[in-house]
Structure formats: C-alpha cells, structure tokens
Amino acid sequence: MRYLPERPNKTASANKALVSFMNESSSNQRPEVVWHDQSVSREDRERQLAQRGCVVWFTGLSGCGKSTIANAVDRKLSELGAVTTLLDGDNIRHHLCAGPDRLTAEHGPEFAERFGLGFGAIDREENIRRIGAVAELFASTGIITLTAFVSPYARDRQRVRQLIESVGRGGDFVEVFVDTPLETCEQRDPKGLYKKARAGEIQNFTGISDPYEAPPTPEIHLHTADKSPEALADEIVNYLKQNGMLIRT
Ligand SMILES: Nc1ncnc2c1ncn2[C@@H]1O[C@H](COP(=O)(O)OS(=O)(=O)O)[C@@H](OP(=O)(O)O)[C@H]1O
Ligand SMILES: Nc1ncnc2c1ncn2[C@@H]1O[C@H](COP(=O)(O)OP(=O)(O)O)[C@@H](O)[C@H]1O
C-alpha cells in the first residue's frame, strides 16, 4: 500500500488553524463552548486509508441524474478499494432533515414546526447547512463523501465550500453540476413531481415555481445529453484520480 506524502503545512499548525477557525465561528454566541482539538489528525486517518478526504457535491434539478450518477461513482470507487459514503437528498430528508410531518408523532407539533424542513428558501438553506456540516465530518475522517442534493442556491453551496476548504484544503470541495435540461427532467419525471408541480399541487418546486442557480464555474460540468450514467461517472472518477484523491490506484 502506498501512503500519502507528508503535508508539513497541515500538521500542528493546521490543527491550530482549525481550532481557531472553529472557535471564531462559534465564539460570537457561546464563548463557553470551545473547540477541542483531537489527537488523531486527519493526515493520520488519510494515510491509513491511502486516500484524500473530500466532498464531491452533485447539484442539479430534480430528475437530472444526481442519485444515479453518484451511485455509479460510489460503486466504481468502492471497486477501486476507496472508502466512500453517499448522502442522498431523499434519504437525508427521512431523518437528519426530516419534514414537520415526519417529526410530529415522535416529538410533538412545536418541535416539528421548529426543526422540520420543507422546501422554502430558508428551509433549503438549513438543509444544506446541516448536510455541509455532516459532509465535513466525513471528509475530515478521510472519507470520499458524495452528496446528491438539488442545492439550488449558489450562496448555500458557497458556504459549504468555504467550510470544507477552511477546515481542510483547497480542492477538497468538488462541485459537480449535473446539467440536464429542464425539459428532459420533466419528461423523465420518475416520481411524478413535475406533473404535480405543474398542476399546482406542490409549491416551490425547483425549475417550475422556484429558482435554480446554476454554478458558473463548477469543478466538473456534466453535459448529460446522450451520455450514459456510467460514462458520466467515469468522468468524475478520472477527475478524482488526476487530483490525487485516490492514492492506492
Ligand atoms: N419543492 C420541491 N423542490 C425540489 N424537490 C422537491 C420538492 N418537493 C419534493 N422534492 C423532492 O425532494 C428532493 C430534493 O431534496 P433536496 O434535499 O435535495 O432539496 S434541496 O437541496 O434542499 O433544495 C427531490 O429529489 P431529487 O428528485 O432526487 O432531486 C424531490 O424528489
Ligand atoms: N445520463 C442519463 N441518461 C438517461 N437517463 C438517466 C441518466 N441519468 C439518470 N437517468 C434517469 O433519470 C431518472 C432520474 O434520475 P435520478 O438519478 O433519480 O435524478 P435525481 O437524483 O437528480 O433526481 C432515473 O430514472 C434515471 O434512471
């Protein structure tokens, strides 16, 4: 097994920078809550895994192919021996970012109203904030973390990028724009949601009654027309290989 090269700029001094970043971002409200440094470093974990932790952030309209392509990448990476995880919109909205309807029975209406997430702009912002925080934890453990969320707002994605790259390194956030035209997504309509949105039965539906802010400069821009999910997944795996995320291949 090959090991990652030493990263002299990311040892003790990087740990100090991380502690100070975390303390700065929380000190305004809760000075008594202080970040605690850990003795096993990210570099130790990455060396053990022979890979570089990062976040591969898929964004695009509902039905554009995020889940399908992310699953194909996950499988291909796994076959190469990489340690990966996949956070997918529909799954995450069952628990971590559940809607009020899922929370009421267990936690009561007040809790459900306060913490349950829907699809308004602020709810999406909180959804992406939570997922960004979880993705950062995975990436810091050296895991190649794939995420598949509509994430329609550029500012929300930018905040996650800022978090991932401040705590980790430049290049740790790989934005993948799954660029499938709205007409194609609407024709596919695997869950019948576009039909409902057109009929006014679903509010704030991305692309129909809610905005989608396409990334102007994603690390990977997938033009999906006439390309199979497998071929598109290969583009991503090649990018990760070329950018040093997979050390053992
Ligand atoms: N109003 C509205 N707009 C967009 N999408 C909707 C909406 N209501 C439900 N759904 C379904 O929820 C999935 C999107 O959830 P996300 O967590 O990825 O959305 S977001 O990132 O917070 O914008 C999305 O999943 P995908 O189709 O896999 O993208 C839809 O199935
Ligand atoms: N490149 C592609 N070419 C043709 N069909 C695709 C492609 N990618 C995804 N699909 C199909 O489109 C539908 C929606 O894909 P999905 O991955 O669920 O999208 P999303 O996660 O973005 O909502 C699925 O039926 C899937 O099989």
Short mmCIF file of N, CA, C and O in Angstrom, two decimals, residues 42 53-58 85-87 92 96 127-149 160-161 163-165 167-168 172-173:
data_model
loop_
_atom_site.label_atom_id
_atom_site.label_comp_id
_atom_site.label_asym_id
_atom_site.label_seq_id
_atom_site.Cartn_x
_atom_site.Cartn_y
_atom_site.Cartn_z
N ARG A 42 -6.21 14.37 10.83
CA ARG A 42 -6.79 13.99 9.54
C ARG A 42 -5.76 13.28 8.67
O ARG A 42 -6.07 12.31 7.99
N GLY A 53 -9.50 12.69 1.95
CA GLY A 53 -10.90 13.02 2.24
C GLY A 53 -11.33 14.23 1.43
O GLY A 53 -10.57 15.18 1.27
N CYS A 54 -12.54 14.18 0.90
CA CYS A 54 -13.04 15.31 0.12
C CYS A 54 -14.56 15.21 0.02
O CYS A 54 -15.15 14.22 0.46
N VAL A 55 -15.17 16.25 -0.51
CA VAL A 55 -16.62 16.25 -0.72
C VAL A 55 -16.89 16.45 -2.20
O VAL A 55 -16.45 17.44 -2.80
N VAL A 56 -17.59 15.48 -2.79
CA VAL A 56 -17.98 15.59 -4.20
C VAL A 56 -19.46 15.97 -4.19
O VAL A 56 -20.32 15.15 -3.87
N TRP A 57 -19.74 17.23 -4.51
CA TRP A 57 -21.06 17.81 -4.30
C TRP A 57 -21.84 17.88 -5.61
O TRP A 57 -21.60 18.75 -6.44
N PHE A 58 -22.78 16.95 -5.80
CA PHE A 58 -23.62 16.95 -7.00
C PHE A 58 -24.74 17.97 -6.80
O PHE A 58 -25.39 17.98 -5.76
N THR A 85 -18.74 7.45 1.16
CA THR A 85 -20.12 7.43 1.64
C THR A 85 -20.94 8.31 0.71
O THR A 85 -20.40 9.16 0.01
N LEU A 86 -22.24 8.06 0.69
CA LEU A 86 -23.13 8.81 -0.19
C LEU A 86 -24.30 9.35 0.61
O LEU A 86 -25.07 8.59 1.20
N LEU A 87 -24.40 10.67 0.64
CA LEU A 87 -25.55 11.32 1.28
C LEU A 87 -26.50 11.75 0.18
O LEU A 87 -26.12 12.54 -0.69
N ILE A 92 -31.77 11.62 3.22
CA ILE A 92 -31.45 12.53 4.32
C ILE A 92 -32.72 13.23 4.82
O ILE A 92 -32.87 13.50 6.01
N LEU A 96 -32.23 13.10 9.22
CA LEU A 96 -31.49 14.29 9.63
C LEU A 96 -32.24 15.58 9.27
O LEU A 96 -32.26 16.53 10.06
N ASN A 127 -31.20 22.95 5.36
CA ASN A 127 -30.93 21.60 4.85
C ASN A 127 -29.46 21.49 4.41
O ASN A 127 -28.72 20.59 4.84
N ILE A 128 -29.05 22.42 3.57
CA ILE A 128 -27.69 22.37 3.02
C ILE A 128 -26.65 22.65 4.11
O ILE A 128 -25.57 22.06 4.11
N ARG A 129 -27.00 23.52 5.06
CA ARG A 129 -26.06 23.78 6.18
C ARG A 129 -25.81 22.50 6.98
O ARG A 129 -24.66 22.15 7.27
N ARG A 130 -26.88 21.78 7.32
CA ARG A 130 -26.73 20.54 8.10
C ARG A 130 -25.92 19.52 7.31
O ARG A 130 -25.01 18.86 7.84
N ILE A 131 -26.29 19.36 6.03
CA ILE A 131 -25.60 18.35 5.20
C ILE A 131 -24.13 18.73 5.02
O ILE A 131 -23.24 17.86 5.07
N GLY A 132 -23.88 20.02 4.85
CA GLY A 132 -22.49 20.50 4.72
C GLY A 132 -21.69 20.14 5.95
O GLY A 132 -20.54 19.70 5.86
N ALA A 133 -22.31 20.33 7.13
CA ALA A 133 -21.60 20.04 8.38
C ALA A 133 -21.31 18.54 8.49
O ALA A 133 -20.21 18.13 8.91
N VAL A 134 -22.28 17.72 8.11
CA VAL A 134 -22.07 16.26 8.16
C VAL A 134 -21.00 15.84 7.14
O VAL A 134 -20.11 15.04 7.45
N ALA A 135 -21.08 16.42 5.96
CA ALA A 135 -20.10 16.08 4.91
C ALA A 135 -18.69 16.45 5.38
O ALA A 135 -17.72 15.71 5.13
N GLU A 136 -18.59 17.57 6.08
CA GLU A 136 -17.27 17.99 6.59
C GLU A 136 -16.73 16.97 7.58
O GLU A 136 -15.53 16.65 7.58
N LEU A 137 -17.61 16.44 8.42
CA LEU A 137 -17.16 15.44 9.40
C LEU A 137 -16.63 14.19 8.70
O LEU A 137 -15.59 13.64 9.08
N PHE A 138 -17.35 13.76 7.68
CA PHE A 138 -16.90 12.58 6.93
C PHE A 138 -15.56 12.87 6.24
O PHE A 138 -14.63 12.06 6.31
N ALA A 139 -15.49 14.02 5.56
CA ALA A 139 -14.26 14.34 4.82
C ALA A 139 -13.07 14.44 5.77
O ALA A 139 -11.96 14.01 5.45
N SER A 140 -13.31 14.99 6.96
CA SER A 140 -12.23 15.12 7.95
C SER A 140 -11.76 13.77 8.45
O SER A 140 -10.69 13.66 9.04
N THR A 141 -12.59 12.75 8.25
CA THR A 141 -12.21 11.40 8.65
C THR A 141 -11.49 10.69 7.50
O THR A 141 -11.15 9.52 7.59
N GLY A 142 -11.30 11.41 6.39
CA GLY A 142 -10.57 10.85 5.26
C GLY A 142 -11.47 10.15 4.24
O GLY A 142 -10.97 9.50 3.33
N ILE A 143 -12.76 10.29 4.43
CA ILE A 143 -13.70 9.57 3.57
C ILE A 143 -14.06 10.41 2.34
O ILE A 143 -14.25 11.63 2.44
N ILE A 144 -14.13 9.76 1.20
CA ILE A 144 -14.59 10.44 -0.01
C ILE A 144 -16.11 10.50 0.07
O ILE A 144 -16.79 9.47 0.03
N THR A 145 -16.62 11.71 0.23
CA THR A 145 -18.02 11.91 0.59
C THR A 145 -18.79 12.46 -0.61
O THR A 145 -18.51 13.55 -1.08
N LEU A 146 -19.73 11.66 -1.10
CA LEU A 146 -20.54 12.06 -2.25
C LEU A 146 -21.87 12.60 -1.73
O LEU A 146 -22.48 11.96 -0.85
N THR A 147 -22.31 13.72 -2.23
CA THR A 147 -23.61 14.26 -1.79
C THR A 147 -24.45 14.55 -3.02
O THR A 147 -23.94 15.03 -4.04
N ALA A 148 -25.75 14.24 -2.95
CA ALA A 148 -26.65 14.46 -4.10
C ALA A 148 -27.88 15.22 -3.62
O ALA A 148 -28.84 14.62 -3.11
N PHE A 149 -27.82 16.54 -3.75
CA PHE A 149 -28.93 17.41 -3.34
C PHE A 149 -29.18 18.43 -4.44
O PHE A 149 -28.23 18.88 -5.10
N VAL A 160 -20.90 25.95 2.01
CA VAL A 160 -20.36 24.60 2.27
C VAL A 160 -18.92 24.53 1.76
O VAL A 160 -18.02 24.02 2.44
N ARG A 161 -18.69 25.06 0.57
CA ARG A 161 -17.33 25.06 0.01
C ARG A 161 -16.37 25.74 0.99
O ARG A 161 -15.29 25.23 1.30
N LEU A 163 -16.66 26.13 4.22
CA LEU A 163 -16.44 25.29 5.40
C LEU A 163 -15.44 24.17 5.09
O LEU A 163 -14.45 23.96 5.80
N ILE A 164 -15.72 23.45 4.00
CA ILE A 164 -14.89 22.28 3.67
C ILE A 164 -13.44 22.71 3.41
O ILE A 164 -12.49 22.06 3.87
N GLU A 165 -13.27 23.81 2.70
CA GLU A 165 -11.91 24.21 2.32
C GLU A 165 -11.19 24.94 3.45
O GLU A 165 -9.96 24.93 3.50
N VAL A 167 -11.61 24.21 6.77
CA VAL A 167 -11.21 23.19 7.73
C VAL A 167 -10.20 22.24 7.09
O VAL A 167 -9.26 21.79 7.74
N GLY A 168 -10.41 21.94 5.80
CA GLY A 168 -9.50 21.04 5.08
C GLY A 168 -8.53 21.84 4.23
O GLY A 168 -7.82 22.70 4.73
N ASP A 172 -10.66 20.45 -1.79
CA ASP A 172 -11.40 19.38 -1.11
C ASP A 172 -12.89 19.40 -1.44
O ASP A 172 -13.59 18.44 -1.13
N PHE A 173 -13.37 20.50 -2.00
CA PHE A 173 -14.79 20.59 -2.38
C PHE A 173 -14.87 20.53 -3.91
O PHE A 173 -14.37 21.42 -4.60
#
